[in-house]
């Protein structure tokens, strides 16, 4: 019987595709795979994706890369574009399509309003930057204002990588870099959630 190679599976969700790579512990790339996907543009300034597509692509890539029985996956790493707003119910089931990063500009009014109410200096002091179309917080406010029935069902916020981590482990986690993109909801300086 031949020994199986210890490997790491890495998967990245991008704007136009999900990419995966199987790497031996010495850094040798053994196999790679790509699944292309498209964004939806439901209205001008709006760019979305179905988070379930990311999971389906992850599963497809993982199966393809691990189909030969010569590798033992010892760790899985996930990464993804961001910031994106993936709102789910308490079980982690998406309640709407994910709103993408700065290419989605639907929340310009919410950015102006939040900046006026909270104050730009206060936002920068806690979040490290001004609110822009990259900021997830104003997009969540947009959902609350324009889709109140959807917002009422939302219990969790994910980004692509944290959504995949949840699907893999059942845990609700988000790394500090992704959390920092939820301005004004996260205090970058103190690395904790912030209630403005």
GROMACS .gro file of C-alpha atoms in nm:
model
  196
    1UNK     CA    1   0.000   0.000   0.000
    2UNK     CA    2   0.141   0.343  -0.093
    3UNK     CA    3   0.154   0.622   0.160
    4UNK     CA    4  -0.083   0.910   0.110
    5UNK     CA    5   0.065   1.259   0.081
    6UNK     CA    6  -0.036   1.505   0.353
    7UNK     CA    7  -0.189   1.810   0.186
    8UNK     CA    8  -0.362   2.141   0.241
    9UNK     CA    9  -0.669   2.237   0.038
   10UNK     CA   10  -0.703   2.609  -0.033
   11UNK     CA   11  -1.013   2.764  -0.188
   12UNK     CA   12  -1.067   3.131  -0.277
   13UNK     CA   13  -1.402   3.283  -0.378
   14UNK     CA   14  -1.347   3.566  -0.625
   15UNK     CA   15  -1.568   3.797  -0.826
   16UNK     CA   16  -1.552   3.592  -1.147
   17UNK     CA   17  -1.454   3.247  -1.021
   18UNK     CA   18  -1.381   3.020  -0.730
   19UNK     CA   19  -1.030   2.875  -0.736
   20UNK     CA   20  -0.892   2.578  -0.550
   21UNK     CA   21  -0.549   2.430  -0.502
   22UNK     CA   22  -0.421   2.114  -0.335
   23UNK     CA   23  -0.070   2.165  -0.197
   24UNK     CA   24   0.171   1.918  -0.038
   25UNK     CA   25   0.316   2.024   0.295
   26UNK     CA   26   0.649   2.103   0.124
   27UNK     CA   27   0.470   2.363  -0.093
   28UNK     CA   28   0.442   2.156  -0.410
   29UNK     CA   29   0.119   2.230  -0.597
   30UNK     CA   30  -0.038   1.894  -0.677
   31UNK     CA   31  -0.362   1.998  -0.847
   32UNK     CA   32  -0.577   2.305  -0.907
   33UNK     CA   33  -0.928   2.375  -1.029
   34UNK     CA   34  -1.145   2.673  -1.120
   35UNK     CA   35  -1.522   2.724  -1.134
   36UNK     CA   36  -1.631   3.038  -1.315
   37UNK     CA   37  -1.942   3.223  -1.205
   38UNK     CA   38  -2.121   3.547  -1.284
   39UNK     CA   39  -2.256   3.830  -1.074
   40UNK     CA   40  -2.615   3.946  -1.091
   41UNK     CA   41  -2.701   4.311  -1.149
   42UNK     CA   42  -3.066   4.346  -1.039
   43UNK     CA   43  -3.064   4.727  -1.075
   44UNK     CA   44  -2.816   5.003  -1.163
   45UNK     CA   45  -2.544   5.021  -0.899
   46UNK     CA   46  -2.635   4.682  -0.752
   47UNK     CA   47  -2.404   4.380  -0.779
   48UNK     CA   48  -2.496   4.052  -0.608
   49UNK     CA   49  -2.418   3.682  -0.597
   50UNK     CA   50  -2.591   3.376  -0.456
   51UNK     CA   51  -2.381   3.252  -0.161
   52UNK     CA   52  -2.504   2.898  -0.223
   53UNK     CA   53  -2.313   2.907  -0.553
   54UNK     CA   54  -1.992   2.957  -0.353
   55UNK     CA   55  -2.066   2.649  -0.143
   56UNK     CA   56  -2.158   2.438  -0.446
   57UNK     CA   57  -1.833   2.543  -0.616
   58UNK     CA   58  -1.632   2.467  -0.301
   59UNK     CA   59  -1.779   2.116  -0.284
   60UNK     CA   60  -1.721   2.058  -0.657
   61UNK     CA   61  -1.359   2.177  -0.638
   62UNK     CA   62  -1.285   1.979  -0.321
   63UNK     CA   63  -1.423   1.662  -0.476
   64UNK     CA   64  -1.224   1.712  -0.796
   65UNK     CA   65  -0.896   1.785  -0.620
   66UNK     CA   66  -0.927   1.502  -0.369
   67UNK     CA   67  -1.075   1.239  -0.603
   68UNK     CA   68  -0.743   1.061  -0.652
   69UNK     CA   69  -0.694   0.869  -0.328
   70UNK     CA   70  -0.326   0.968  -0.309
   71UNK     CA   71  -0.374   1.268  -0.080
   72UNK     CA   72  -0.481   1.313   0.280
   73UNK     CA   73  -0.620   1.663   0.344
   74UNK     CA   74  -0.483   1.774   0.680
   75UNK     CA   75  -0.608   2.133   0.667
   76UNK     CA   76  -0.844   2.352   0.466
   77UNK     CA   77  -0.796   2.724   0.410
   78UNK     CA   78  -1.062   2.952   0.267
   79UNK     CA   79  -1.047   3.311   0.151
   80UNK     CA   80  -1.276   3.535  -0.045
   81UNK     CA   81  -1.349   3.870  -0.194
   82UNK     CA   82  -1.481   4.134   0.033
   83UNK     CA   83  -1.630   4.306   0.194
   84UNK     CA   84  -1.954   4.138   0.101
   85UNK     CA   85  -2.279   4.132   0.295
   86UNK     CA   86  -2.410   3.777   0.335
   87UNK     CA   87  -2.713   3.797   0.564
   88UNK     CA   88  -2.844   3.467   0.698
   89UNK     CA   89  -3.103   3.339   0.941
   90UNK     CA   90  -3.002   3.185   1.274
   91UNK     CA   91  -2.913   2.857   1.100
   92UNK     CA   92  -2.678   3.018   0.846
   93UNK     CA   93  -2.923   2.999   0.554
   94UNK     CA   94  -2.898   3.311   0.334
   95UNK     CA   95  -3.207   3.533   0.346
   96UNK     CA   96  -3.111   3.719   0.026
   97UNK     CA   97  -2.836   3.727  -0.234
   98UNK     CA   98  -2.499   3.852  -0.112
   99UNK     CA   99  -2.429   4.220  -0.174
  100UNK     CA  100  -2.077   4.257  -0.313
  101UNK     CA  101  -1.796   4.492  -0.217
  102UNK     CA  102  -1.731   4.844  -0.355
  103UNK     CA  103  -1.862   4.763  -0.703
  104UNK     CA  104  -2.210   4.773  -0.546
  105UNK     CA  105  -2.294   5.139  -0.487
  106UNK     CA  106  -2.659   5.111  -0.376
  107UNK     CA  107  -2.594   5.251  -0.025
  108UNK     CA  108  -2.470   5.601  -0.114
  109UNK     CA  109  -2.758   5.764   0.075
  110UNK     CA  110  -2.695   5.546   0.381
  111UNK     CA  111  -2.325   5.640   0.369
  112UNK     CA  112  -2.413   6.011   0.369
  113UNK     CA  113  -2.669   5.971   0.648
  114UNK     CA  114  -2.448   5.756   0.873
  115UNK     CA  115  -2.153   5.991   0.822
  116UNK     CA  116  -2.372   6.288   0.916
  117UNK     CA  117  -2.526   6.119   1.223
  118UNK     CA  118  -2.211   5.949   1.357
  119UNK     CA  119  -1.958   6.208   1.244
  120UNK     CA  120  -1.670   6.137   1.010
  121UNK     CA  121  -1.405   6.190   1.280
  122UNK     CA  122  -1.578   5.940   1.512
  123UNK     CA  123  -1.605   5.683   1.232
  124UNK     CA  124  -1.237   5.721   1.142
  125UNK     CA  125  -1.135   5.704   1.510
  126UNK     CA  126  -1.312   5.370   1.557
  127UNK     CA  127  -1.301   5.215   1.211
  128UNK     CA  128  -0.978   5.351   1.068
  129UNK     CA  129  -1.141   5.490   0.752
  130UNK     CA  130  -1.434   5.690   0.620
  131UNK     CA  131  -1.748   5.513   0.501
  132UNK     CA  132  -1.743   5.426   0.130
  133UNK     CA  133  -1.913   5.180  -0.103
  134UNK     CA  134  -1.663   4.926   0.038
  135UNK     CA  135  -1.822   4.953   0.384
  136UNK     CA  136  -2.065   4.676   0.474
  137UNK     CA  137  -2.250   4.872   0.745
  138UNK     CA  138  -2.430   5.110   0.507
  139UNK     CA  139  -2.534   4.815   0.288
  140UNK     CA  140  -2.692   4.646   0.589
  141UNK     CA  141  -2.874   4.975   0.657
  142UNK     CA  142  -2.991   4.973   0.293
  143UNK     CA  143  -3.141   4.625   0.342
  144UNK     CA  144  -3.312   4.740   0.664
  145UNK     CA  145  -3.469   5.035   0.482
  146UNK     CA  146  -3.554   4.878   0.144
  147UNK     CA  147  -3.618   4.515   0.238
  148UNK     CA  148  -3.751   4.527   0.596
  149UNK     CA  149  -3.902   4.178   0.574
  150UNK     CA  150  -3.563   4.036   0.473
  151UNK     CA  151  -3.380   4.236   0.741
  152UNK     CA  152  -3.625   4.108   1.004
  153UNK     CA  153  -3.520   3.749   0.923
  154UNK     CA  154  -3.146   3.825   0.925
  155UNK     CA  155  -2.958   3.705   1.233
  156UNK     CA  156  -2.599   3.670   1.114
  157UNK     CA  157  -2.355   3.851   0.887
  158UNK     CA  158  -2.098   3.656   0.689
  159UNK     CA  159  -1.836   3.731   0.424
  160UNK     CA  160  -1.754   3.467   0.159
  161UNK     CA  161  -1.473   3.306   0.362
  162UNK     CA  162  -1.668   3.305   0.688
  163UNK     CA  163  -1.972   3.164   0.508
  164UNK     CA  164  -1.764   2.872   0.377
  165UNK     CA  165  -1.611   2.825   0.723
  166UNK     CA  166  -1.962   2.807   0.868
  167UNK     CA  167  -2.073   2.553   0.610
  168UNK     CA  168  -1.764   2.343   0.686
  169UNK     CA  169  -1.773   2.362   1.066
  170UNK     CA  170  -2.112   2.491   1.178
  171UNK     CA  171  -1.930   2.771   1.363
  172UNK     CA  172  -2.015   3.140   1.328
  173UNK     CA  173  -1.677   3.313   1.293
  174UNK     CA  174  -1.525   3.611   1.115
  175UNK     CA  175  -1.159   3.712   1.100
  176UNK     CA  176  -1.051   4.061   1.207
  177UNK     CA  177  -0.970   4.175   0.853
  178UNK     CA  178  -1.319   4.088   0.728
  179UNK     CA  179  -1.480   4.235   1.040
  180UNK     CA  180  -1.287   4.559   0.987
  181UNK     CA  181  -1.468   4.597   0.654
  182UNK     CA  182  -1.808   4.618   0.825
  183UNK     CA  183  -1.761   4.986   0.917
  184UNK     CA  184  -1.904   5.144   1.124
  185UNK     CA  185  -1.981   4.820   1.312
  186UNK     CA  186  -1.627   4.716   1.408
  187UNK     CA  187  -1.359   4.903   1.603
  188UNK     CA  188  -1.036   4.828   1.419
  189UNK     CA  189  -0.816   4.983   1.688
  190UNK     CA  190  -0.961   4.763   1.964
  191UNK     CA  191  -1.042   4.465   1.739
  192UNK     CA  192  -1.396   4.428   1.869
  193UNK     CA  193  -1.750   4.494   1.754
  194UNK     CA  194  -1.855   4.856   1.797
  195UNK     CA  195  -2.202   4.995   1.868
  196UNK     CA  196  -2.194   5.348   1.727
   0.00000   0.00000   0.00000
